[in-house]
PDB file of C-alpha atoms in Angstrom:
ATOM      1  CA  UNK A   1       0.000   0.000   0.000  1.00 64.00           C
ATOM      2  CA  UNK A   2       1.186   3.313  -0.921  1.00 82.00           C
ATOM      3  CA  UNK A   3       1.862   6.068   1.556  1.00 86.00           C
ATOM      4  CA  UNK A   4      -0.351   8.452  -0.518  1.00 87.00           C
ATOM      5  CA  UNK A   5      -3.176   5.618   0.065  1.00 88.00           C
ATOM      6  CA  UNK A   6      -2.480   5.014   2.939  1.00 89.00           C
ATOM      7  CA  UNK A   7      -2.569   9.296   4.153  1.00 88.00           C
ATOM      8  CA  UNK A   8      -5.881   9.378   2.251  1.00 90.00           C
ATOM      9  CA  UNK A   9      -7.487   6.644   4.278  1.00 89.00           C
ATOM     10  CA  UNK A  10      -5.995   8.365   7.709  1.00 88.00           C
ATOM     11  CA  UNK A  11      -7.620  11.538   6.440  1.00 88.00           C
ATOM     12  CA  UNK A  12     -11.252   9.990   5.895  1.00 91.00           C
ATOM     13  CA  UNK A  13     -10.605   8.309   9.452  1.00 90.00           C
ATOM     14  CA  UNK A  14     -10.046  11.033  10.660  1.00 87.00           C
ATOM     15  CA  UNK A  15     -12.603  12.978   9.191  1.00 87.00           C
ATOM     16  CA  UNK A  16     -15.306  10.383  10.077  1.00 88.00           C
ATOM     17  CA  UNK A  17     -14.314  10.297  14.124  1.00 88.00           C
ATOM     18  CA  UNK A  18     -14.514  14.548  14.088  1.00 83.00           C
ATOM     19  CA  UNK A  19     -17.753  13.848  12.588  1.00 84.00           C
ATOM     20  CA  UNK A  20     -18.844  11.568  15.330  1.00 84.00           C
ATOM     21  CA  UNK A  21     -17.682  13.334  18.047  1.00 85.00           C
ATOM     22  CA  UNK A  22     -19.447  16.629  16.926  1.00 84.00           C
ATOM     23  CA  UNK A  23     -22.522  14.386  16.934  1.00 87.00           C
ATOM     24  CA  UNK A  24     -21.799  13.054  20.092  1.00 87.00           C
ATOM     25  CA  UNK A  25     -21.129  16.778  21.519  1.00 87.00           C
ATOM     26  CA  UNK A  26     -24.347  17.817  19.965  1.00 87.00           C
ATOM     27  CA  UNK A  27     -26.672  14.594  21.715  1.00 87.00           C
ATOM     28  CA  UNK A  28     -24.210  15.674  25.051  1.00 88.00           C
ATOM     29  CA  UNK A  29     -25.247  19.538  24.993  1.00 87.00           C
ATOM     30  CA  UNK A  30     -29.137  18.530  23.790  1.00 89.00           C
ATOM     31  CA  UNK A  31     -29.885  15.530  26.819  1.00 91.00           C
ATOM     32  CA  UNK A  32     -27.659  17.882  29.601  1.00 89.00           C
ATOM     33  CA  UNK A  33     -29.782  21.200  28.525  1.00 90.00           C
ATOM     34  CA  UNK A  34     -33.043  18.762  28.913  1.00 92.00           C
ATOM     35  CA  UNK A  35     -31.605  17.606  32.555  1.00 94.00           C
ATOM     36  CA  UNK A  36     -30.685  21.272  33.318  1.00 92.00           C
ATOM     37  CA  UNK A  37     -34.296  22.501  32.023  1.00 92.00           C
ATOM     38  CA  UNK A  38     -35.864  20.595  34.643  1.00 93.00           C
ATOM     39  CA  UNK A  39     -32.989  20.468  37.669  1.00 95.00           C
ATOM     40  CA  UNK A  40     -29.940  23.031  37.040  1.00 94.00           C
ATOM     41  CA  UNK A  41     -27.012  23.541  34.644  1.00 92.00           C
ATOM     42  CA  UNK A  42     -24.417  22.917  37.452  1.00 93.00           C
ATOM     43  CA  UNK A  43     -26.526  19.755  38.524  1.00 94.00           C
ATOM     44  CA  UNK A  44     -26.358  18.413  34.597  1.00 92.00           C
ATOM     45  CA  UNK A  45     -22.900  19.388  34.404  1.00 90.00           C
ATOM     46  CA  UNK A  46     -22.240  17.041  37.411  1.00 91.00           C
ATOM     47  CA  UNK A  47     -24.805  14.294  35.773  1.00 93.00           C
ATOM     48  CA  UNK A  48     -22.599  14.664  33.039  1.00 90.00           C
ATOM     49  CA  UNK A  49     -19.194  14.119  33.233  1.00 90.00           C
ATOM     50  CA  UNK A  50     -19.833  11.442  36.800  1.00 92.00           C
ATOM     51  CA  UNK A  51     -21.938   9.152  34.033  1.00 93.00           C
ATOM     52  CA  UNK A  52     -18.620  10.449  31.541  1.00 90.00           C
ATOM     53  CA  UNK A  53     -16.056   9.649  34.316  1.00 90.00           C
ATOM     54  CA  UNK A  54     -18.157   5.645  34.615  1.00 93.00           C
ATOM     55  CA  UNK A  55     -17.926   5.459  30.811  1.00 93.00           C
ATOM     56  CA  UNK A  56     -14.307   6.132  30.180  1.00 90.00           C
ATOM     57  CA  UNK A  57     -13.658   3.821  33.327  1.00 92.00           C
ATOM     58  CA  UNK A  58     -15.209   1.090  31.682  1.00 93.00           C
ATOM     59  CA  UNK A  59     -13.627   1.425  28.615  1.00 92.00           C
ATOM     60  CA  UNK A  60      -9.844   2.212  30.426  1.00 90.00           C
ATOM     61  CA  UNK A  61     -10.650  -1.214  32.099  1.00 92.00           C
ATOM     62  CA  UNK A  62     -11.418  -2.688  28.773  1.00 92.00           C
ATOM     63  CA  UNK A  63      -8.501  -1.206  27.211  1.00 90.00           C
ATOM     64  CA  UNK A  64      -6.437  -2.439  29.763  1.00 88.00           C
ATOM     65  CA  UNK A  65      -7.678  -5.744  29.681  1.00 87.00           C
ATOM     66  CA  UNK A  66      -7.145  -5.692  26.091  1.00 88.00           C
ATOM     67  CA  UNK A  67      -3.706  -3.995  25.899  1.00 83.00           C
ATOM     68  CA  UNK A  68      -2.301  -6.187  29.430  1.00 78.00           C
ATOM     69  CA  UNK A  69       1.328  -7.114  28.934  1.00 66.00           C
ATOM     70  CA  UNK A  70       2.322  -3.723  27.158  1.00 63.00           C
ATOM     71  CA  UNK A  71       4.862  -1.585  28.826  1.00 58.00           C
ATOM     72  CA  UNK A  72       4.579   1.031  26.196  1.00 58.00           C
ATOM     73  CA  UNK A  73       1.876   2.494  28.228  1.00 57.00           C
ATOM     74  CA  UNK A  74       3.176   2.699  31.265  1.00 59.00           C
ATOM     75  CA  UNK A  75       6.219   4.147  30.625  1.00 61.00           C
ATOM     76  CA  UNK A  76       4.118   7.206  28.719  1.00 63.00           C
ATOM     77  CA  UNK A  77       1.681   7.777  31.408  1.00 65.00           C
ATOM     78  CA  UNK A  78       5.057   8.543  33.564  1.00 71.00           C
ATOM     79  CA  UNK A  79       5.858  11.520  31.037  1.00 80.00           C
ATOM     80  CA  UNK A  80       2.609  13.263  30.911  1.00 82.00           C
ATOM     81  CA  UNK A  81       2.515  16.512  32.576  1.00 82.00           C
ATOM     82  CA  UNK A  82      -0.311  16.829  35.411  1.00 82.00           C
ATOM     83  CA  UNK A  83      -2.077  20.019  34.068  1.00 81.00           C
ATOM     84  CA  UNK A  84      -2.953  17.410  31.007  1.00 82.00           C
ATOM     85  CA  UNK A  85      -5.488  15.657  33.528  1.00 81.00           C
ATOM     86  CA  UNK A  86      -7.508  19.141  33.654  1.00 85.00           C
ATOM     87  CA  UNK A  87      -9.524  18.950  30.142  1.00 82.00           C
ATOM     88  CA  UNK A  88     -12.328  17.879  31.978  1.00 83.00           C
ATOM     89  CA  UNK A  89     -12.968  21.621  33.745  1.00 88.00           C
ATOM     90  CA  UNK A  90     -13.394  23.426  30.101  1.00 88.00           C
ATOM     91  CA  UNK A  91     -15.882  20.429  29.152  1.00 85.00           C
ATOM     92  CA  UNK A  92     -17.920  21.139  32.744  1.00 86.00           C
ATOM     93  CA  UNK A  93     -17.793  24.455  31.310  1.00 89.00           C
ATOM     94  CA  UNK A  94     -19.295  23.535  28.233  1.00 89.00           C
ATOM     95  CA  UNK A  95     -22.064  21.602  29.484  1.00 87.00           C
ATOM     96  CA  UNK A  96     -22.985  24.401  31.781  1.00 91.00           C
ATOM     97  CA  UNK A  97     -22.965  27.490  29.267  1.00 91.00           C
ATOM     98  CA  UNK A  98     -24.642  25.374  26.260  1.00 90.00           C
ATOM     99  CA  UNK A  99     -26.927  24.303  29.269  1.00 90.00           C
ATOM    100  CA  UNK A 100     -28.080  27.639  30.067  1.00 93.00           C
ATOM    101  CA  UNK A 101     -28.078  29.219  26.388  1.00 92.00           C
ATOM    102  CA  UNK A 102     -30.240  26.550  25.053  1.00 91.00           C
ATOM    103  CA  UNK A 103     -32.591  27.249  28.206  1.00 91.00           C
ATOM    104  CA  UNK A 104     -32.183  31.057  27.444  1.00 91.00           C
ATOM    105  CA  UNK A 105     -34.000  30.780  24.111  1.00 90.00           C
ATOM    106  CA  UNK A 106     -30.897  29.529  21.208  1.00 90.00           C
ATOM    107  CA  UNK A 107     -31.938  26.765  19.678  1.00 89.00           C
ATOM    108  CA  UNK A 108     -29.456  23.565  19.577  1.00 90.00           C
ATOM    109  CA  UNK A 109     -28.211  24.116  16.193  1.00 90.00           C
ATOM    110  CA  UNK A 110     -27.711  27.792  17.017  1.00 89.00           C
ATOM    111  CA  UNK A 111     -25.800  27.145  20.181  1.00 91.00           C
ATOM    112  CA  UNK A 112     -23.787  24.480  18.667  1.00 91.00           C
ATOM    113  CA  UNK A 113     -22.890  26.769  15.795  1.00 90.00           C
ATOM    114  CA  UNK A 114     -21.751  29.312  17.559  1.00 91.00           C
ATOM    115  CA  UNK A 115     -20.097  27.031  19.951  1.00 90.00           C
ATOM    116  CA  UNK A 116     -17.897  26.037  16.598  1.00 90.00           C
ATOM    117  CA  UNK A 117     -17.309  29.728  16.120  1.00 90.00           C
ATOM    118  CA  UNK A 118     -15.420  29.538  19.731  1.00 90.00           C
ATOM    119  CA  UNK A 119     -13.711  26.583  19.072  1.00 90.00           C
ATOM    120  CA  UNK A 120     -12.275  27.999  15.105  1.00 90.00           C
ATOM    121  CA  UNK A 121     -11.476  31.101  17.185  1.00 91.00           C
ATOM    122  CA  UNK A 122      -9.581  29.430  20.392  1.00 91.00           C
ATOM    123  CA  UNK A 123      -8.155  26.974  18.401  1.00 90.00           C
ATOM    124  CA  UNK A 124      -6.593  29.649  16.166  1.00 92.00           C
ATOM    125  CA  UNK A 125      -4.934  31.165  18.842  1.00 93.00           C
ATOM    126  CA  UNK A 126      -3.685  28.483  20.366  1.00 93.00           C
ATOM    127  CA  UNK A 127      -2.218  28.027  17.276  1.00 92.00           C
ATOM    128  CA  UNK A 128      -1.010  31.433  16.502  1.00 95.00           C
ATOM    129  CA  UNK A 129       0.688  31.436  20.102  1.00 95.00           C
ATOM    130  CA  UNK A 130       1.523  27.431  20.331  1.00 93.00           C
ATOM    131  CA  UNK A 131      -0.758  27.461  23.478  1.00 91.00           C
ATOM    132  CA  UNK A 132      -1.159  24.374  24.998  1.00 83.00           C
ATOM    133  CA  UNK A 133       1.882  22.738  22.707  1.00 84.00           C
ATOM    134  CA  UNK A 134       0.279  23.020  19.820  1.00 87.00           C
ATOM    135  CA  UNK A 135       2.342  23.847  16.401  1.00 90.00           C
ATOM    136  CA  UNK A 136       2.775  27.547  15.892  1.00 95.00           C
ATOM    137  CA  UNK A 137       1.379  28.815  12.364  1.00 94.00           C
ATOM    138  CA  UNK A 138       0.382  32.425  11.576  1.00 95.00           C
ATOM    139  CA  UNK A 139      -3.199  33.356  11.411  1.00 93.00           C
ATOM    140  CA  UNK A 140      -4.226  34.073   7.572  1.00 94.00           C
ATOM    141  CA  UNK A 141      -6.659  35.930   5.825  1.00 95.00           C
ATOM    142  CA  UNK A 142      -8.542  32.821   4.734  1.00 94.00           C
ATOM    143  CA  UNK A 143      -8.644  31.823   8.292  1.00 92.00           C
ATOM    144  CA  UNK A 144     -10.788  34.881   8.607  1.00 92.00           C
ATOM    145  CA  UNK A 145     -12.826  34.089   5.942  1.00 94.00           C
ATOM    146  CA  UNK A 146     -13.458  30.515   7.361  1.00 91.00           C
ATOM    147  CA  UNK A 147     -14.483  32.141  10.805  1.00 90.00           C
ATOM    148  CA  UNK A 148     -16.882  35.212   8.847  1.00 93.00           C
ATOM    149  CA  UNK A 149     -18.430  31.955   6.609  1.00 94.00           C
ATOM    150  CA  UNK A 150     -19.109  30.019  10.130  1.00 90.00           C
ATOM    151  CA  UNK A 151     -20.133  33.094  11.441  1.00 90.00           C
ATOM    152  CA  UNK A 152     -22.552  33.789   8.900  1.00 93.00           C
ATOM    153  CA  UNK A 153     -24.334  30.448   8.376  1.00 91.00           C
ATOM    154  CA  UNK A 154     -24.432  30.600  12.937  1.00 89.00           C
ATOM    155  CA  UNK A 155     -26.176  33.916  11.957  1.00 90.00           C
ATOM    156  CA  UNK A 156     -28.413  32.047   9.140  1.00 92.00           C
ATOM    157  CA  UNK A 157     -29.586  29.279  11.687  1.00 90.00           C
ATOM    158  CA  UNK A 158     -30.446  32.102  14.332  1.00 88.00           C
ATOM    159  CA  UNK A 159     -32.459  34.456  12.312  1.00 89.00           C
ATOM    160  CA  UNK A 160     -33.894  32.289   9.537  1.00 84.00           C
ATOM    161  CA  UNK A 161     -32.727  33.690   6.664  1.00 57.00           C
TER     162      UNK A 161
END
């Protein structure tokens, strides 16, 4: 298999699992805003990520279970840096805010849209300034023009147009 084949099936991996997990992220936001219509955004935030924290257990014990006998994974769990174990605070975050917008009167697809405008926007920072280690590259005009197009169709879904 060629490495150009072999790049262009990575890519449509790839592609598929971002896919995924914005669907996921959308049926996450939609069933905590429900729980948080009816109880409280800081109570579905804790719903959340404790029903989160029992799902990646199971699957870290199936992993394991899976993986047993591999010292490759032990030996890179010793280099990780602590502040790595903190991702979970922006996603209580995110459950909370979409919680309450969605609540407020934005419809799902409008919240989620403009939720992707902060996530172009953050992650164009981080990688104008290498924030969080990520690769430094310069900010371009058509990086602009992606965020204006988001923008745009977020301002499409809002209004109706």
């Amino acid at each position: 298999m060629s490495t150009d084949h072999t790049n262009m099936v990575n890519t449509i991996k790839n592609i598929s699992l971002a896919l995924f997990g914005g669907s996921f992220l959308t049926l996450m936001i939609q069933t905590n805003s429900l729980l948080a219509r009816d109880t409280s955004p800081l109570f579905a935030s804790w719903v959340a990520h404790g029903v989160g924290a029992l799902t990646a257990l199971l699957i870290v014990l199936i992993a394991i279970r899976a993986f047993s006998g591999q010292r490759r994974n032990q030996q890179i769990r010793e280099k990780i840096p602590l502040w790595l174990y903190l991702g979970g605070i922006p996603g209580a975050f995110t459950v909370i805010l979409a919680a309450i917008a969605i609540n407020g009167g934005l419809t799902l697809s409008g919240t989620i849209s403009l939720g992707l405008v902060g996530q172009i926007l953050f992650g164009m920072l981080s990688d104008r300034f290498g924030l969080l280690n990520t690769q430094k590259r310069n900010i371009t005009l058509k990086d602009m023009g992606v965020v204006v197009l988001v923008l745009a169709g977020s301002a499409m879904i809002l209004f109706g147009a």
